[in-house]
PDB file of C-alpha atoms in Angstrom:
ATOM      1  CA  MET A 186       0.037   0.047  -0.101  1.00  0.00           C
ATOM      2  CA  ASN A 187       1.237   3.423  -0.915  1.00  0.00           C
ATOM      3  CA  SER A 188       1.519   6.277   1.599  1.00  0.00           C
ATOM      4  CA  ALA A 189      -1.536   7.715   0.791  1.00  0.00           C
ATOM      5  CA  VAL A 190      -3.829   8.257   3.877  1.00  0.00           C
ATOM      6  CA  VAL A 191      -6.925   5.805   3.918  1.00  0.00           C
ATOM      7  CA  THR A 192      -9.952   7.228   5.486  1.00  0.00           C
ATOM      8  CA  LEU A 193     -13.079   5.100   6.435  1.00  0.00           C
ATOM      9  CA  TYR A 194     -16.393   6.765   6.592  1.00  0.00           C
ATOM     10  CA  GLY A 195     -19.186   5.432   8.712  1.00  0.00           C
ATOM     11  CA  ILE A 196     -20.992   5.003  12.045  1.00  0.00           C
ATOM     12  CA  PRO A 197     -19.138   3.232  14.730  1.00  0.00           C
ATOM     13  CA  ASN A 198     -21.850   1.007  15.886  1.00  0.00           C
ATOM     14  CA  CYS A 199     -22.383  -0.325  12.540  1.00  0.00           C
ATOM     15  CA  ASP A 200     -21.710  -4.004  12.224  1.00  0.00           C
ATOM     16  CA  THR A 201     -20.511  -3.640   8.698  1.00  0.00           C
ATOM     17  CA  VAL A 202     -18.156  -0.673   9.653  1.00  0.00           C
ATOM     18  CA  LYS A 203     -16.830  -2.860  12.531  1.00  0.00           C
ATOM     19  CA  LYS A 204     -15.958  -5.592  10.288  1.00  0.00           C
ATOM     20  CA  ALA A 205     -14.179  -3.167   7.969  1.00  0.00           C
ATOM     21  CA  ARG A 206     -12.162  -1.666  10.809  1.00  0.00           C
ATOM     22  CA  ALA A 207     -11.252  -5.151  12.330  1.00  0.00           C
ATOM     23  CA  TRP A 208     -10.062  -6.003   8.670  1.00  0.00           C
ATOM     24  CA  LEU A 209      -8.044  -2.889   8.442  1.00  0.00           C
ATOM     25  CA  ALA A 210      -6.467  -3.270  11.573  1.00  0.00           C
ATOM     26  CA  GLY A 211      -6.018  -7.002  11.193  1.00  0.00           C
ATOM     27  CA  HIS A 212      -3.772  -6.150   8.195  1.00  0.00           C
ATOM     28  CA  GLY A 213      -1.790  -3.267   9.851  1.00  0.00           C
ATOM     29  CA  ILE A 214      -3.296  -0.832   7.494  1.00  0.00           C
ATOM     30  CA  ASP A 215      -3.190   2.735   8.890  1.00  0.00           C
ATOM     31  CA  TYR A 216      -6.522   4.844   8.539  1.00  0.00           C
ATOM     32  CA  ARG A 217      -8.525   7.756   9.814  1.00  0.00           C
ATOM     33  CA  PHE A 218     -11.954   6.735  10.849  1.00  0.00           C
ATOM     34  CA  HIS A 219     -14.595   9.712  10.133  1.00  0.00           C
ATOM     35  CA  ASP A 220     -17.810   9.248  12.083  1.00  0.00           C
ATOM     36  CA  PHE A 221     -20.808  10.591  10.032  1.00  0.00           C
ATOM     37  CA  LYS A 222     -22.875  11.364  13.151  1.00  0.00           C
ATOM     38  CA  ARG A 223     -20.056  13.122  15.262  1.00  0.00           C
ATOM     39  CA  ASP A 224     -17.812  14.730  12.335  1.00  0.00           C
ATOM     40  CA  GLY A 225     -20.599  15.569   9.991  1.00  0.00           C
ATOM     41  CA  LEU A 226     -20.326  15.153   6.342  1.00  0.00           C
ATOM     42  CA  PRO A 227     -19.630  18.217   4.184  1.00  0.00           C
ATOM     43  CA  GLU A 228     -21.955  18.647   1.141  1.00  0.00           C
ATOM     44  CA  THR A 229     -19.225  19.145  -1.386  1.00  0.00           C
ATOM     45  CA  LEU A 230     -17.753  15.798  -0.295  1.00  0.00           C
ATOM     46  CA  LEU A 231     -21.216  14.116  -0.495  1.00  0.00           C
ATOM     47  CA  ARG A 232     -21.787  15.455  -3.958  1.00  0.00           C
ATOM     48  CA  ALA A 233     -18.362  14.183  -5.028  1.00  0.00           C
ATOM     49  CA  TRP A 234     -19.342  10.573  -3.856  1.00  0.00           C
ATOM     50  CA  VAL A 235     -22.467  11.157  -5.923  1.00  0.00           C
ATOM     51  CA  ALA A 236     -20.662  11.895  -9.062  1.00  0.00           C
ATOM     52  CA  GLU A 237     -18.376   9.186  -8.599  1.00  0.00           C
ATOM     53  CA  LEU A 238     -20.420   6.392  -7.079  1.00  0.00           C
ATOM     54  CA  GLY A 239     -24.047   7.445  -8.086  1.00  0.00           C
ATOM     55  CA  TRP A 240     -26.750   8.502  -5.502  1.00  0.00           C
ATOM     56  CA  GLU A 241     -28.622   5.311  -6.032  1.00  0.00           C
ATOM     57  CA  ALA A 242     -25.619   3.275  -4.809  1.00  0.00           C
ATOM     58  CA  LEU A 243     -25.152   5.460  -1.541  1.00  0.00           C
ATOM     59  CA  ILE A 244     -28.861   5.230  -0.452  1.00  0.00           C
ATOM     60  CA  ASN A 245     -28.928   2.437   2.088  1.00  0.00           C
ATOM     61  CA  ARG A 246     -32.389   1.146   1.654  1.00  0.00           C
ATOM     62  CA  GLN A 247     -31.831  -1.949   4.109  1.00  0.00           C
ATOM     63  CA  GLY A 248     -31.810   0.199   7.133  1.00  0.00           C
ATOM     64  CA  THR A 249     -34.263   1.303   9.523  1.00  0.00           C
ATOM     65  CA  THR A 250     -33.310   4.845   8.717  1.00  0.00           C
ATOM     66  CA  TRP A 251     -34.807   4.377   5.177  1.00  0.00           C
ATOM     67  CA  ARG A 252     -37.960   2.869   6.446  1.00  0.00           C
ATOM     68  CA  LYS A 253     -38.568   6.028   8.712  1.00  0.00           C
ATOM     69  CA  VAL A 254     -38.411   8.339   5.672  1.00  0.00           C
ATOM     70  CA  PRO A 255     -41.863   9.246   4.697  1.00  0.00           C
ATOM     71  CA  PRO A 256     -43.294   7.673   1.421  1.00  0.00           C
ATOM     72  CA  GLU A 257     -43.757  10.926  -0.177  1.00  0.00           C
ATOM     73  CA  GLN A 258     -40.068  11.874   0.378  1.00  0.00           C
ATOM     74  CA  ARG A 259     -39.061   8.166  -0.960  1.00  0.00           C
ATOM     75  CA  ASP A 260     -41.206   8.239  -3.958  1.00  0.00           C
ATOM     76  CA  GLY A 261     -39.730   9.740  -7.047  1.00  0.00           C
ATOM     77  CA  LEU A 262     -36.645  10.590  -5.357  1.00  0.00           C
ATOM     78  CA  ASP A 263     -34.006  12.475  -7.638  1.00  0.00           C
ATOM     79  CA  GLU A 264     -30.503  13.216  -7.107  1.00  0.00           C
ATOM     80  CA  ASP A 265     -30.971  16.608  -5.304  1.00  0.00           C
ATOM     81  CA  GLY A 266     -33.701  15.156  -2.937  1.00  0.00           C
ATOM     82  CA  ALA A 267     -31.287  12.207  -2.144  1.00  0.00           C
ATOM     83  CA  ILE A 268     -28.652  14.575  -1.205  1.00  0.00           C
ATOM     84  CA  ARG A 269     -30.827  16.557   1.027  1.00  0.00           C
ATOM     85  CA  LEU A 270     -31.751  13.236   2.909  1.00  0.00           C
ATOM     86  CA  MET A 271     -28.561  12.076   3.270  1.00  0.00           C
ATOM     87  CA  LEU A 272     -27.189  15.309   4.611  1.00  0.00           C
ATOM     88  CA  ALA A 273     -30.170  15.672   6.794  1.00  0.00           C
ATOM     89  CA  SER A 274     -29.521  11.979   7.996  1.00  0.00           C
ATOM     90  CA  PRO A 275     -26.137  10.420   7.405  1.00  0.00           C
ATOM     91  CA  SER A 276     -27.291   7.143   8.595  1.00  0.00           C
ATOM     92  CA  LEU A 277     -29.006   6.777   5.209  1.00  0.00           C
ATOM     93  CA  ILE A 278     -25.796   6.488   3.634  1.00  0.00           C
ATOM     94  CA  ARG A 279     -24.680   2.853   2.836  1.00  0.00           C
ATOM     95  CA  ARG A 280     -21.452   2.109   5.050  1.00  0.00           C
ATOM     96  CA  PRO A 281     -18.702   2.011   5.271  1.00  0.00           C
ATOM     97  CA  VAL A 282     -17.445   4.205   2.492  1.00  0.00           C
ATOM     98  CA  LEU A 283     -13.647   3.591   2.056  1.00  0.00           C
ATOM     99  CA  ASP A 284     -11.421   6.281   0.489  1.00  0.00           C
ATOM    100  CA  THR A 285      -8.175   5.055  -0.376  1.00  0.00           C
ATOM    101  CA  GLY A 286      -7.220   8.425  -2.017  1.00  0.00           C
ATOM    102  CA  LYS A 287      -7.529   7.108  -5.606  1.00  0.00           C
ATOM    103  CA  GLY A 288     -10.972   5.982  -5.211  1.00  0.00           C
ATOM    104  CA  ARG A 289     -14.145   5.468  -3.066  1.00  0.00           C
ATOM    105  CA  HIS A 290     -15.557   1.925  -2.388  1.00  0.00           C
ATOM    106  CA  LEU A 291     -19.004   1.189  -0.711  1.00  0.00           C
ATOM    107  CA  GLY A 292     -19.593  -1.412   1.710  1.00  0.00           C
ATOM    108  CA  PHE A 293     -17.282  -4.316   3.016  1.00  0.00           C
ATOM    109  CA  SER A 294     -15.858  -7.101   1.300  1.00  0.00           C
ATOM    110  CA  GLU A 295     -12.710  -8.922   2.541  1.00  0.00           C
ATOM    111  CA  SER A 296     -11.616  -9.708  -0.974  1.00  0.00           C
ATOM    112  CA  ARG A 297     -12.438  -5.988  -2.636  1.00  0.00           C
ATOM    113  CA  TYR A 298     -10.642  -4.605   0.447  1.00  0.00           C
ATOM    114  CA  GLN A 299      -7.637  -6.997  -0.448  1.00  0.00           C
ATOM    115  CA  GLU A 300      -7.958  -6.186  -4.194  1.00  0.00           C
ATOM    116  CA  VAL A 301      -7.969  -2.406  -3.535  1.00  0.00           C
ATOM    117  CA  LEU A 302      -5.306  -2.141  -0.585  1.00  0.00           C
ATOM    118  CA  GLY A 303      -3.110  -4.882  -1.439  1.00  0.00           C
ATOM    119  CA  PRO A 304      -1.081  -7.578   0.524  1.00  0.00           C
TER     120      PRO A 304
END
């Protein structure tokens, strides 16, 4: 792995984030953890993720936070509406988001992390 700083975005009590953090630590990869809830999420950063990954991929439709979104906000959702929702409630963002400095990756998969971060 090169000397680029790896950043892992998420919330600490998320099981998938815990798995990603354990994998990174277990492979001796230095990283910075950015807690959406505590540290916030700049709109410019979220918009960059949307441009790179797509807002549809970023929305976590499996979680309880999504189920709490009123149907009138979910129906006909577009990019701007999705960005507003994610900024208002970062728990709607699929976790974790791994930023290697060269690209962003959603979710956690051991094989994907191995591929992206090397031996």
